[in-house]
CSV table of C-alpha atoms (C1' of nucleotides) in Angstrom, one decimal:
chain,number,residue,atom,x,y,z
A,1,MET,CA,115.0,81.9,122.9
A,2,THR,CA,111.7,81.0,122.3
A,3,SER,CA,111.3,77.6,123.6
A,4,ARG,CA,107.9,76.4,124.7
A,5,LYS,CA,108.7,74.0,126.5
A,6,THR,CA,107.5,75.0,129.5
A,7,ILE,CA,104.5,77.4,129.1
A,8,GLY,CA,104.9,81.2,131.0
A,9,PRO,CA,103.3,82.7,133.9
A,10,THR,CA,100.0,84.6,133.9
A,11,ALA,CA,97.9,81.8,132.4
A,12,ALA,CA,99.2,80.4,129.3
A,13,GLY,CA,101.9,80.5,126.3
A,14,ASP,CA,99.3,82.2,124.2
A,15,ALA,CA,100.6,85.9,124.0
A,16,ARG,CA,102.2,84.9,120.7
A,17,GLU,CA,98.8,83.2,119.4
A,18,ARG,CA,97.2,86.4,120.0
A,19,ILE,CA,100.1,88.4,118.5
A,20,VAL,CA,99.7,86.5,115.2
A,21,LEU,CA,95.9,86.4,115.6
A,22,ALA,CA,95.5,90.5,115.8
A,23,ALA,CA,97.9,91.2,113.6
A,24,SER,CA,96.4,89.5,111.0
A,25,LYS,CA,93.6,91.2,111.4
A,26,VAL,CA,95.3,94.6,111.5
A,27,PHE,CA,97.6,93.5,109.0
A,28,ALA,CA,94.3,92.6,106.7
A,29,ALA,CA,92.6,95.7,107.0
A,30,LYS,CA,95.0,98.5,106.8
A,31,GLY,CA,98.2,96.7,104.8
A,32,TYR,CA,102.0,96.3,106.7
A,33,GLY,CA,103.1,99.7,106.1
A,34,GLN,CA,100.3,101.7,107.6
A,35,ALA,CA,99.7,99.0,110.0
A,36,SER,CA,101.2,99.6,113.5
A,37,THR,CA,102.6,97.6,115.7
A,38,ARG,CA,101.1,99.0,118.8
A,39,GLU,CA,98.1,99.1,117.4
A,40,ILE,CA,98.3,95.3,117.0
A,41,CYS,CA,99.8,94.5,120.6
A,42,LYS,CA,96.6,96.5,122.2
A,43,LEU,CA,94.1,94.4,119.9
A,44,ALA,CA,96.5,91.2,121.1
A,45,GLU,CA,96.3,92.8,125.2
A,46,VAL,CA,100.3,92.4,124.6
A,47,ASN,CA,103.2,94.9,125.6
A,48,VAL,CA,104.9,96.7,122.8
A,49,ALA,CA,108.0,95.0,124.0
A,50,SER,CA,106.2,91.3,122.8
A,51,ILE,CA,106.1,91.4,119.0
A,52,HIS,CA,110.2,92.1,119.4
A,53,TYR,CA,110.7,89.4,122.0
A,54,TYR,CA,108.3,86.7,119.8
A,55,PHE,CA,109.4,87.8,116.5
A,56,GLY,CA,111.9,90.4,116.6
A,57,ASP,CA,110.5,92.8,114.5
A,58,LYS,CA,107.5,93.8,112.8
A,59,ALA,CA,108.6,92.5,109.2
A,60,SER,CA,109.4,89.0,110.4
A,61,LEU,CA,105.8,89.3,112.4
A,62,TYR,CA,104.6,89.6,108.6
A,63,ARG,CA,106.2,87.0,107.1
A,64,GLU,CA,105.4,84.6,109.9
A,65,LEU,CA,101.8,85.3,109.2
A,66,PHE,CA,102.5,83.5,105.4
A,67,THR,CA,104.5,80.3,106.8
A,68,ILE,CA,100.8,79.2,108.1
A,69,PRO,CA,98.9,79.0,105.0
A,70,GLU,CA,99.4,75.2,103.6
A,71,GLN,CA,95.7,75.0,105.2
A,72,ALA,CA,94.4,78.2,103.9
A,73,VAL,CA,94.9,77.6,100.7
A,74,GLN,CA,93.7,74.4,100.1
A,75,LEU,CA,92.6,74.0,95.9
A,76,PRO,CA,89.7,72.9,95.3
A,77,THR,CA,89.8,68.5,94.3
A,78,GLU,CA,87.4,68.7,92.1
A,79,LEU,CA,90.1,69.9,89.4
A,80,ASP,CA,92.2,68.2,89.5
A,81,ASP,CA,89.9,65.0,89.1
A,82,PRO,CA,89.6,63.9,85.2
A,83,THR,CA,86.4,62.7,85.3
A,84,THR,CA,85.0,66.2,86.5
A,85,SER,CA,82.2,68.1,84.2
A,86,LEU,CA,83.8,71.1,82.6
A,87,ILE,CA,80.3,72.2,84.5
A,88,ASP,CA,80.7,70.5,87.9
A,89,GLY,CA,84.3,72.0,87.5
A,90,LEU,CA,84.0,75.0,87.0
A,91,SER,CA,81.1,75.0,89.7
A,92,ALA,CA,82.8,73.8,92.8
A,93,PHE,CA,85.7,76.6,91.6
A,94,TYR,CA,83.2,79.4,91.7
A,95,GLN,CA,81.9,77.7,95.1
A,96,HIS,CA,85.5,77.4,96.7
A,97,VAL,CA,86.4,81.1,95.9
A,98,MET,CA,83.2,82.9,96.7
A,99,GLY,CA,82.8,81.0,99.6
A,100,PHE,CA,85.0,83.4,101.6
A,101,VAL,CA,83.2,86.8,100.1
A,102,LEU,CA,81.2,86.1,103.3
A,103,ALA,CA,81.8,85.9,106.9
A,104,SER,CA,84.8,88.1,107.1
A,105,GLU,CA,85.8,86.5,109.8
A,106,SER,CA,89.0,84.5,110.9
A,107,SER,CA,88.1,82.4,108.3
A,108,SER,CA,88.6,84.4,105.3
A,109,GLN,CA,91.4,87.2,107.8
A,110,LEU,CA,94.4,85.4,106.1
A,111,ARG,CA,92.5,85.2,102.7
A,112,LEU,CA,92.3,88.8,102.2
A,113,LEU,CA,95.9,89.3,103.7
A,114,PHE,CA,97.2,86.8,101.0
A,115,LEU,CA,95.4,89.1,98.2
A,116,ARG,CA,96.7,92.3,99.7
A,117,GLU,CA,100.1,91.0,99.5
A,118,GLN,CA,99.2,90.0,96.3
A,119,VAL,CA,97.4,93.3,95.1
A,120,GLU,CA,99.7,95.5,96.7
A,121,PRO,CA,103.3,93.4,97.2
A,122,SER,CA,104.6,94.4,100.7
A,123,GLY,CA,108.3,93.7,99.3
A,124,LEU,CA,109.0,91.7,102.5
A,125,LEU,CA,107.9,88.2,100.9
A,126,GLU,CA,110.4,86.6,98.5
A,127,PRO,CA,110.1,88.7,95.3
A,128,ASP,CA,109.6,85.0,93.1
A,129,ARG,CA,106.8,84.2,95.1
A,130,VAL,CA,103.8,82.3,94.0
A,131,GLY,CA,101.3,83.8,95.4
A,132,ILE,CA,97.1,82.5,95.5
A,133,ILE,CA,96.3,84.0,92.5
A,134,GLY,CA,99.1,81.6,90.8
A,135,LEU,CA,97.6,78.4,92.4
A,136,TYR,CA,94.5,79.0,91.1
A,137,HIS,CA,95.9,80.2,88.2
A,138,ALA,CA,98.1,76.6,87.6
A,139,GLN,CA,95.1,75.2,89.0
A,140,LEU,CA,92.9,75.9,85.9
A,141,VAL,CA,95.0,75.8,82.9
A,142,ARG,CA,95.3,72.1,83.6
A,143,PHE,CA,91.8,72.0,84.5
A,144,LEU,CA,91.2,73.7,81.1
A,145,SER,CA,93.9,72.6,78.8
A,146,LEU,CA,92.0,68.6,79.9
A,147,HIS,CA,89.0,70.0,78.1
A,148,LEU,CA,89.8,72.0,75.5
A,149,GLU,CA,91.8,68.7,74.7
A,150,LEU,CA,95.3,70.3,74.2
A,151,GLU,CA,98.8,68.9,74.9
A,152,THR,CA,100.4,72.1,75.8
A,153,ALA,CA,98.5,75.4,77.2
A,154,ASP,CA,99.3,77.7,75.6
A,155,SER,CA,99.2,81.9,75.6
A,156,GLY,CA,94.8,81.1,74.9
A,157,VAL,CA,94.3,79.1,77.8
A,158,HIS,CA,96.4,80.8,80.2
A,159,GLN,CA,94.5,83.6,79.3
A,160,LEU,CA,90.9,81.8,79.6
A,161,ALA,CA,91.9,81.4,83.2
A,162,PHE,CA,93.0,84.8,83.7
A,163,THR,CA,89.3,85.6,83.1
A,164,LEU,CA,88.1,82.4,84.9
A,165,LEU,CA,89.6,84.6,87.7
A,166,GLY,CA,88.5,87.8,87.1
A,167,MET,CA,85.5,87.2,86.6
A,168,ALA,CA,85.6,86.1,90.9
A,169,MET,CA,87.9,88.7,91.9
A,170,VAL,CA,85.7,91.6,90.9
A,171,PHE,CA,84.5,90.6,94.0
A,172,TYR,CA,86.5,90.8,96.3
A,173,VAL,CA,88.8,93.9,94.9
A,174,GLU,CA,85.9,95.8,94.5
A,175,ARG,CA,83.6,94.1,97.4
A,176,ALA,CA,82.8,98.2,98.1
A,177,THR,CA,81.6,99.2,95.1
A,178,VAL,CA,79.9,96.0,94.4
A,179,GLN,CA,77.5,95.9,97.6
A,180,ARG,CA,76.5,99.6,96.5
A,181,LEU,CA,75.8,99.5,92.8
A,182,THR,CA,74.2,95.7,93.1
A,183,PRO,CA,73.1,95.0,96.8
A,184,GLY,CA,72.0,91.4,96.3
A,185,LEU,CA,74.8,90.0,94.7
A,186,ILE,CA,77.1,88.8,97.1
A,187,GLY,CA,75.2,90.1,100.9
A,188,SER,CA,74.0,86.5,101.7
A,189,GLN,CA,74.9,83.2,101.8
A,190,HIS,CA,71.6,82.6,98.9
A,191,GLU,CA,72.7,85.6,97.2
A,192,VAL,CA,76.0,84.3,97.1
A,193,ASP,CA,74.7,80.7,95.4
A,194,GLU,CA,72.5,82.5,93.1
A,195,THR,CA,75.8,84.4,91.4
A,196,VAL,CA,77.6,81.3,91.7
A,197,ILE,CA,75.1,79.8,89.4
A,198,ARG,CA,75.2,82.6,87.1
A,199,LEU,CA,79.4,82.3,87.1
A,200,VAL,CA,79.5,79.1,85.9
A,201,SER,CA,77.1,79.7,83.5
A,202,HIS,CA,79.2,83.1,82.4
A,203,ALA,CA,82.2,81.3,82.6
A,204,SER,CA,81.2,78.3,80.6
A,205,GLY,CA,80.0,80.5,78.0
A,206,ALA,CA,83.8,82.1,78.0
A,207,VAL,CA,85.3,78.4,77.6
A,208,ASN,CA,82.8,77.7,75.1
A,209,ALA,CA,83.8,80.6,73.2
A,210,GLU,CA,87.4,79.6,73.4
A,211,ARG,CA,86.5,76.5,71.6
A,212,GLU,CA,84.8,77.7,68.7
A,213,ARG,CA,87.9,80.3,68.6
A,214,ARG,CA,90.4,77.6,68.2
A,215,GLN,CA,88.2,75.5,66.0
A,216,GLU,CA,87.8,78.4,62.9
A,217,GLU,CA,92.0,79.3,63.3
A,218,PRO,CA,93.2,76.4,64.0
A,219,LYS,CA,96.9,77.8,62.6
B,1,MET,CA,97.2,134.0,98.5
B,2,THR,CA,97.9,132.6,95.7
B,3,SER,CA,96.8,134.6,92.1
B,4,ARG,CA,98.4,133.5,89.4
B,5,LYS,CA,97.9,137.3,87.7
B,6,THR,CA,101.5,138.0,88.1
B,7,ILE,CA,104.4,134.9,87.8
B,8,GLY,CA,107.3,134.2,90.6
B,9,PRO,CA,110.8,135.1,90.5
B,10,THR,CA,113.1,132.2,89.6
B,11,ALA,CA,111.7,130.8,86.5
B,12,ALA,CA,108.0,129.9,86.4
B,13,GLY,CA,104.9,129.6,88.9
B,14,ASP,CA,105.0,125.9,87.5
B,15,ALA,CA,106.3,124.4,90.9
B,16,ARG,CA,102.6,124.2,91.7
B,17,GLU,CA,102.6,121.7,88.6
B,18,ARG,CA,106.2,120.2,89.6
B,19,ILE,CA,104.5,118.8,92.6
B,20,VAL,CA,100.5,118.1,91.5
B,21,LEU,CA,103.1,116.1,88.7
B,22,ALA,CA,105.5,114.4,91.4
B,23,ALA,CA,102.5,113.6,94.2
B,24,SER,CA,100.6,111.9,91.1
B,25,LYS,CA,103.5,109.6,90.5
B,26,VAL,CA,104.0,109.2,94.8
B,27,PHE,CA,100.9,108.1,95.4
B,28,ALA,CA,99.8,106.0,92.3
B,29,ALA,CA,102.9,104.1,93.2
B,30,LYS,CA,102.4,103.9,97.6
B,31,GLY,CA,99.4,105.4,98.2
B,32,TYR,CA,98.2,107.8,100.4
B,33,GLY,CA,99.4,106.7,103.2
B,34,GLN,CA,103.0,105.5,102.7
B,35,ALA,CA,103.1,108.5,100.4
B,36,SER,CA,105.6,111.3,102.4
B,37,THR,CA,105.6,114.8,101.5
B,38,ARG,CA,108.7,115.1,101.7
B,39,GLU,CA,109.7,112.5,98.7
B,40,ILE,CA,107.0,114.4,96.7
B,41,CYS,CA,108.8,117.6,97.3
B,42,LYS,CA,112.5,116.0,96.7
B,43,LEU,CA,111.1,114.5,93.5
B,44,ALA,CA,109.4,118.4,92.3
B,45,GLU,CA,112.5,120.0,93.7
B,46,VAL,CA,110.6,122.6,96.2
B,47,ASN,CA,110.7,123.3,99.5
B,48,VAL,CA,109.2,121.1,101.8
B,49,ALA,CA,106.5,124.4,102.8
B,50,SER,CA,105.6,124.7,99.2
B,51,ILE,CA,102.4,121.8,99.5
B,52,HIS,CA,101.5,123.8,102.2
B,53,TYR,CA,101.9,126.8,100.1
B,54,TYR,CA,100.1,126.1,97.0
B,55,PHE,CA,97.8,123.1,98.7
B,56,GLY,CA,97.5,123.9,102.1
B,57,ASP,CA,98.1,119.7,103.4
B,58,LYS,CA,99.0,116.9,101.9
B,59,ALA,CA,95.3,115.6,102.0
B,60,SER,CA,94.2,118.6,99.8
B,61,LEU,CA,97.3,118.4,97.6
B,62,TYR,CA,95.4,114.3,97.3
B,63,ARG,CA,92.0,115.7,96.4
B,64,GLU,CA,93.3,118.2,93.8
B,65,LEU,CA,94.5,115.3,91.5
B,66,PHE,CA,90.8,114.2,91.3
B,67,THR,CA,89.2,116.9,90.3
B,68,ILE,CA,91.0,116.8,87.1
B,69,PRO,CA,89.4,113.7,86.0
B,70,GLU,CA,86.8,114.8,83.3
B,71,GLN,CA,89.5,114.4,80.3
B,72,ALA,CA,90.5,111.2,81.5
B,73,VAL,CA,88.1,109.5,82.5
B,74,GLN,CA,86.3,109.4,78.8
B,75,LEU,CA,84.3,106.6,78.4
B,76,PRO,CA,84.1,104.8,74.8
B,77,THR,CA,81.1,106.3,73.3
B,78,GLU,CA,80.7,103.2,70.8
B,79,LEU,CA,78.2,101.6,73.8
B,80,ASP,CA,76.2,104.5,73.9
B,81,ASP,CA,75.4,103.7,70.4
B,82,PRO,CA,72.0,102.2,69.4
B,83,THR,CA,73.5,100.9,66.3
B,84,THR,CA,76.8,99.4,67.6
B,85,SER,CA,76.5,95.4,67.2
B,86,LEU,CA,77.3,93.2,70.2
B,87,ILE,CA,80.7,92.2,69.1
B,88,ASP,CA,81.9,96.2,68.1
B,89,GLY,CA,80.6,96.9,71.1
B,90,LEU,CA,82.4,94.5,73.7
B,91,SER,CA,85.9,95.2,71.2
B,92,ALA,CA,85.2,99.4,72.0
B,93,PHE,CA,85.2,98.8,75.6
B,94,TYR,CA,88.3,96.3,75.6
B,95,GLN,CA,90.4,98.2,73.3
B,96,HIS,CA,89.2,101.0,75.8
B,97,VAL,CA,89.8,99.4,79.1
B,98,MET,CA,93.3,97.6,77.7
B,99,GLY,CA,94.9,100.8,76.0
B,100,PHE,CA,95.9,101.6,79.5
B,101,VAL,CA,97.6,98.5,80.2
B,102,LEU,CA,100.7,99.4,78.2
B,103,ALA,CA,102.8,103.0,78.5
B,104,SER,CA,102.9,102.8,82.8
B,105,GLU,CA,103.8,106.7,81.7
B,106,SER,CA,101.7,109.8,83.0
B,107,SER,CA,99.1,108.8,80.9
B,108,SER,CA,98.6,106.6,83.0
B,109,GLN,CA,99.2,107.6,86.1
B,110,LEU,CA,96.1,109.4,87.0
B,111,ARG,CA,94.4,105.3,86.3
B,112,LEU,CA,96.5,103.8,88.2
B,113,LEU,CA,95.7,106.7,91.4
B,114,PHE,CA,92.1,106.1,90.2
B,115,LEU,CA,92.3,102.2,90.5
B,116,ARG,CA,93.9,102.2,94.1
B,117,GLU,CA,91.4,104.8,95.1
B,118,GLN,CA,89.1,102.0,94.3
B,119,VAL,CA,90.7,99.3,95.5
B,120,GLU,CA,92.0,101.2,98.9
B,121,PRO,CA,90.0,104.1,99.2
B,122,SER,CA,91.4,106.6,101.0
B,123,GLY,CA,88.5,108.1,103.0
B,124,LEU,CA,90.0,111.9,101.9
B,125,LEU,CA,87.0,111.7,98.9
B,126,GLU,CA,83.7,112.0,99.1
B,127,PRO,CA,82.2,108.7,100.6
B,128,ASP,CA,79.1,108.8,97.7
B,129,ARG,CA,82.0,109.1,95.4
B,130,VAL,CA,81.5,107.3,91.7
B,131,GLY,CA,84.5,105.8,90.9
B,132,ILE,CA,85.8,104.9,87.3
B,133,ILE,CA,83.8,101.3,87.8
B,134,GLY,CA,81.8,102.9,88.6
B,135,LEU,CA,80.9,104.3,85.6
B,136,TYR,CA,82.1,101.6,83.3
B,137,HIS,CA,79.9,99.5,85.2
B,138,ALA,CA,76.6,101.7,84.4
B,139,GLN,CA,77.6,102.2,80.9
B,140,LEU,CA,78.0,98.2,80.3
B,141,VAL,CA,74.5,98.0,82.1
B,142,ARG,CA,72.7,100.1,80.1
B,143,PHE,CA,74.9,98.4,76.6
B,144,LEU,CA,73.8,94.4,78.0
B,145,SER,CA,70.4,95.7,78.7
B,146,LEU,CA,69.9,97.5,75.5
B,147,HIS,CA,71.5,93.8,73.1
B,148,LEU,CA,69.8,91.6,75.6
B,149,GLU,CA,66.5,93.5,75.1
B,150,LEU,CA,65.6,93.5,78.2
B,151,GLU,CA,63.2,97.4,79.9
B,152,THR,CA,64.6,97.2,83.3
B,153,ALA,CA,68.4,95.9,84.3
B,154,ASP,CA,68.0,93.2,87.3
B,155,SER,CA,70.7,91.5,89.0
B,156,GLY,CA,71.9,89.7,86.3
B,157,VAL,CA,73.2,91.5,83.9
B,158,HIS,CA,74.6,93.9,86.6
B,159,GLN,CA,76.4,90.8,87.7
B,160,LEU,CA,77.3,90.6,83.7
B,161,ALA,CA,78.5,94.2,83.8
B,162,PHE,CA,81.1,92.8,86.6
B,163,THR,CA,82.0,89.5,84.7
B,164,LEU,CA,83.1,91.6,81.5
B,165,LEU,CA,84.8,94.6,83.9
B,166,GLY,CA,86.3,91.2,86.4
B,167,MET,CA,87.6,89.5,83.1
B,168,ALA,CA,89.3,93.2,82.3
B,169,MET,CA,90.9,93.9,85.8
B,170,VAL,CA,92.5,91.0,86.4
B,171,PHE,CA,95.2,92.5,83.9
B,172,TYR,CA,96.0,95.3,86.2
B,173,VAL,CA,95.3,94.5,89.6
B,174,GLU,CA,97.4,91.4,89.3
B,175,ARG,CA,99.4,92.9,85.8
B,176,ALA,CA,102.5,91.7,87.6
B,177,THR,CA,101.4,88.0,88.3
B,178,VAL,CA,100.2,88.0,84.3
B,179,GLN,CA,104.0,89.2,83.3
B,180,ARG,CA,104.9,86.3,85.7
B,181,LEU,CA,103.2,83.8,84.5
B,182,THR,CA,102.0,84.3,80.8
B,183,PRO,CA,104.3,86.7,79.8
B,184,GLY,CA,103.1,87.1,76.1
B,185,LEU,CA,99.6,88.8,77.0
B,186,ILE,CA,100.1,92.7,78.1
B,187,GLY,CA,104.2,93.1,76.9
B,188,SER,CA,103.5,95.0,73.7
B,189,GLN,CA,100.6,96.8,71.5
B,190,HIS,CA,100.9,93.8,69.5
B,191,GLU,CA,100.2,91.2,72.3
B,192,VAL,CA,97.8,93.2,73.7
B,193,ASP,CA,95.6,93.3,70.1
B,194,GLU,CA,95.8,90.1,70.4
B,195,THR,CA,94.3,89.7,74.1
B,196,VAL,CA,91.4,92.0,73.0
B,197,ILE,CA,90.5,89.6,70.5
B,198,ARG,CA,90.2,87.1,73.2
B,199,LEU,CA,88.8,88.7,75.4
B,200,VAL,CA,86.0,90.3,73.0
B,201,SER,CA,85.4,86.2,72.1
B,202,HIS,CA,85.2,85.3,75.5
B,203,ALA,CA,82.8,88.3,76.4
B,204,SER,CA,80.8,87.5,74.1
B,205,GLY,CA,80.2,83.9,74.9
B,206,ALA,CA,79.4,84.7,78.7
B,207,VAL,CA,77.5,87.0,76.8
B,208,ASN,CA,75.1,83.9,74.9
B,209,ALA,CA,75.0,82.1,78.2
B,210,GLU,CA,73.8,84.9,80.3
B,211,ARG,CA,71.0,85.2,77.5
B,212,GLU,CA,70.3,81.4,76.4
B,213,ARG,CA,70.1,81.4,81.2
B,214,ARG,CA,67.3,83.8,80.4
B,215,GLN,CA,65.2,82.0,77.9
B,216,GLU,CA,65.1,78.7,80.1
B,217,GLU,CA,63.9,80.1,82.9
B,218,PRO,CA,62.3,83.2,81.6
B,219,LYS,CA,60.4,83.2,85.4
C,1,DT,C1',117.1,80.1,143.2
C,2,DT,C1',116.9,80.8,138.1
C,3,DC,C1',114.8,82.2,133.9
C,4,DA,C1',111.0,82.7,130.5
C,5,DA,C1',107.4,86.1,130.3
C,6,DT,C1',105.7,91.0,131.2
C,7,DC,C1',106.0,96.3,132.0
C,8,DA,C1',106.6,101.1,131.4
C,9,DA,C1',110.1,104.3,129.9
C,10,DG,C1',112.1,106.3,126.6
C,11,DC,C1',115.4,106.3,122.2
C,12,DA,C1',116.2,107.5,117.4
C,13,DA,C1',113.8,108.4,113.2
C,14,DG,C1',110.9,110.1,110.5
C,15,DC,C1',106.1,112.2,109.6
C,16,DG,C1',103.0,116.7,108.4
C,17,DC,C1',102.8,121.0,108.7
C,18,DT,C1',104.5,125.8,110.6
C,19,DT,C1',107.3,129.8,111.0
C,20,DG,C1',109.7,134.0,110.2
C,21,DA,C1',113.0,135.4,107.0
C,22,DA,C1',115.4,135.4,102.9
C,23,DT,C1',115.5,135.7,97.9
C,24,DT,C1',113.7,137.5,93.7
C,25,DA,C1',110.6,140.0,90.1
C,26,DA,C1',107.8,143.9,88.8
C,27,DG,C1',105.4,148.0,89.9
C,28,DC,C1',106.5,152.6,90.2
C,29,DG,C1',108.2,157.8,91.3
C,30,DA,C1',111.7,160.8,90.2
D,1,DT,C1',117.9,154.4,84.0
D,2,DC,C1',118.2,154.1,88.9
D,3,DG,C1',116.4,153.7,94.0
D,4,DC,C1',112.4,152.2,96.2
D,5,DT,C1',107.8,149.5,97.6
D,6,DT,C1',105.6,145.9,97.2
D,7,DA,C1',104.3,141.2,96.9
D,8,DA,C1',104.9,136.4,95.7
D,9,DT,C1',108.3,132.9,96.2
D,10,DT,C1',111.6,130.5,98.3
D,11,DC,C1',113.5,128.1,102.4
D,12,DA,C1',116.1,126.3,106.8
D,13,DA,C1',114.8,124.8,110.6
D,14,DG,C1',112.0,123.1,114.1
D,15,DC,C1',107.5,122.1,116.5
D,16,DG,C1',104.6,118.1,117.6
D,17,DC,C1',103.7,113.9,117.2
D,18,DT,C1',103.7,108.8,116.0
D,19,DT,C1',106.6,105.3,114.1
D,20,DG,C1',109.4,101.1,115.1
D,21,DC,C1',112.8,99.3,118.5
D,22,DT,C1',114.9,98.5,122.9
D,23,DT,C1',116.2,98.7,127.8
D,24,DG,C1',116.4,97.9,132.4
D,25,DA,C1',113.5,96.9,136.1
D,26,DT,C1',109.8,93.6,138.0
D,27,DT,C1',106.9,89.4,137.9
D,28,DG,C1',106.0,84.8,139.3
D,29,DA,C1',106.0,79.4,138.4
D,30,DA,C1',108.9,76.1,137.9
DNA sequence: TTCAATCAAGCAAGCGCTTGAATTAAGCGA
DNA sequence: TCGCTTAATTCAAGCGCTTGCTTGATTGAA
């Protein structure tokens, strides 16, 4: 049905790709429910029937966007290197995560889509699916367990990982509010760099607090 | 048109209240766009015309839910008391904020609605409106400026306030993920209490880090 | 000639909203 | 207490519109 051996008539078989690109933009901007197939097709400059022709239906097109992610969800490798210091690891983490808060173009388009699916699940994906946040969280738990010298990760480490995640997530979820209340944090690359430095400082403070908390009540 | 001097026919004039209650549930669960007036009316057990009769249209009904909030958005008073210590203030803050993560019933229904409007603005409210997060943020900035002994709040304090906010927000925005990855953090009142204690610890660590960061580079 | 690809047109369903009539409780003179 | 008026409220039906999706015809490169 959709063999790609032979390319289409007009110019190229890129209609399918144009649909995927347009869909990622519209879905990311409006969410699954509010996005209309007609708007996607108009943006992709294809006929409304093309979605059915290439993907079957709207839901399948949406799921298609979540099958690409292997490259999009690339975790910072430094955190899994045992020789990385706490500060360097946190620095790598926040540089990586905050790198997408700028440039709302195609690079971060998918990431926006993933975040939206995480915050407001469409119900179309596998329900037990591990989202981006889950991947970051697992990596942070590993990293923190190492630097807190724990054999097994307990609730405290898990919560600490959520703490570090939340510190960055607020800039995505509340991006508009941050920009309005405090312009100068995520407006330019230089500002983001400054913000990352402070994030690392706050994060290491939290990690140290957790370490001290454990020494007080080793239980 | 809608005088409430005389009560209606059947039982009481509570049809309007039933609509408000049902609307807050449906809007909170699905968002403004995905919620349908028919579903709201069905839940409220009223005719579809009742929304127009009592509120005019769907948008006005939605706005109505945001005019009640004075009691819902009650900030913790301890933070504005100059005699409150850093730890006590942080403890009051997180107890207050995390107090709504349990009990997903009517009490937190409105709060869920507010959070959704913050994350995904409907565009129906005044555009320069300060949401809940803005109120909490302003209070935190005041509190932190006091305890960091600053005359004017700069970007660093603002960011620190967002850091403290994000640490709690992750439990709301990523509630489902937290429950799945780390059951035992927000499942019961006792668990929430434990979580709050650790949050206060992490937060004070972040605040102390910010304090030290300022001493190093006073500039 | 073949067939993947595109197109305009339209279908059923759901949406917000409107309408005019039916229902009901309260007010009131006799 | 009765019968009547009045007005608040509820109701079924349906209007115009958008939605996702389908169809049968058309296009054009191989």
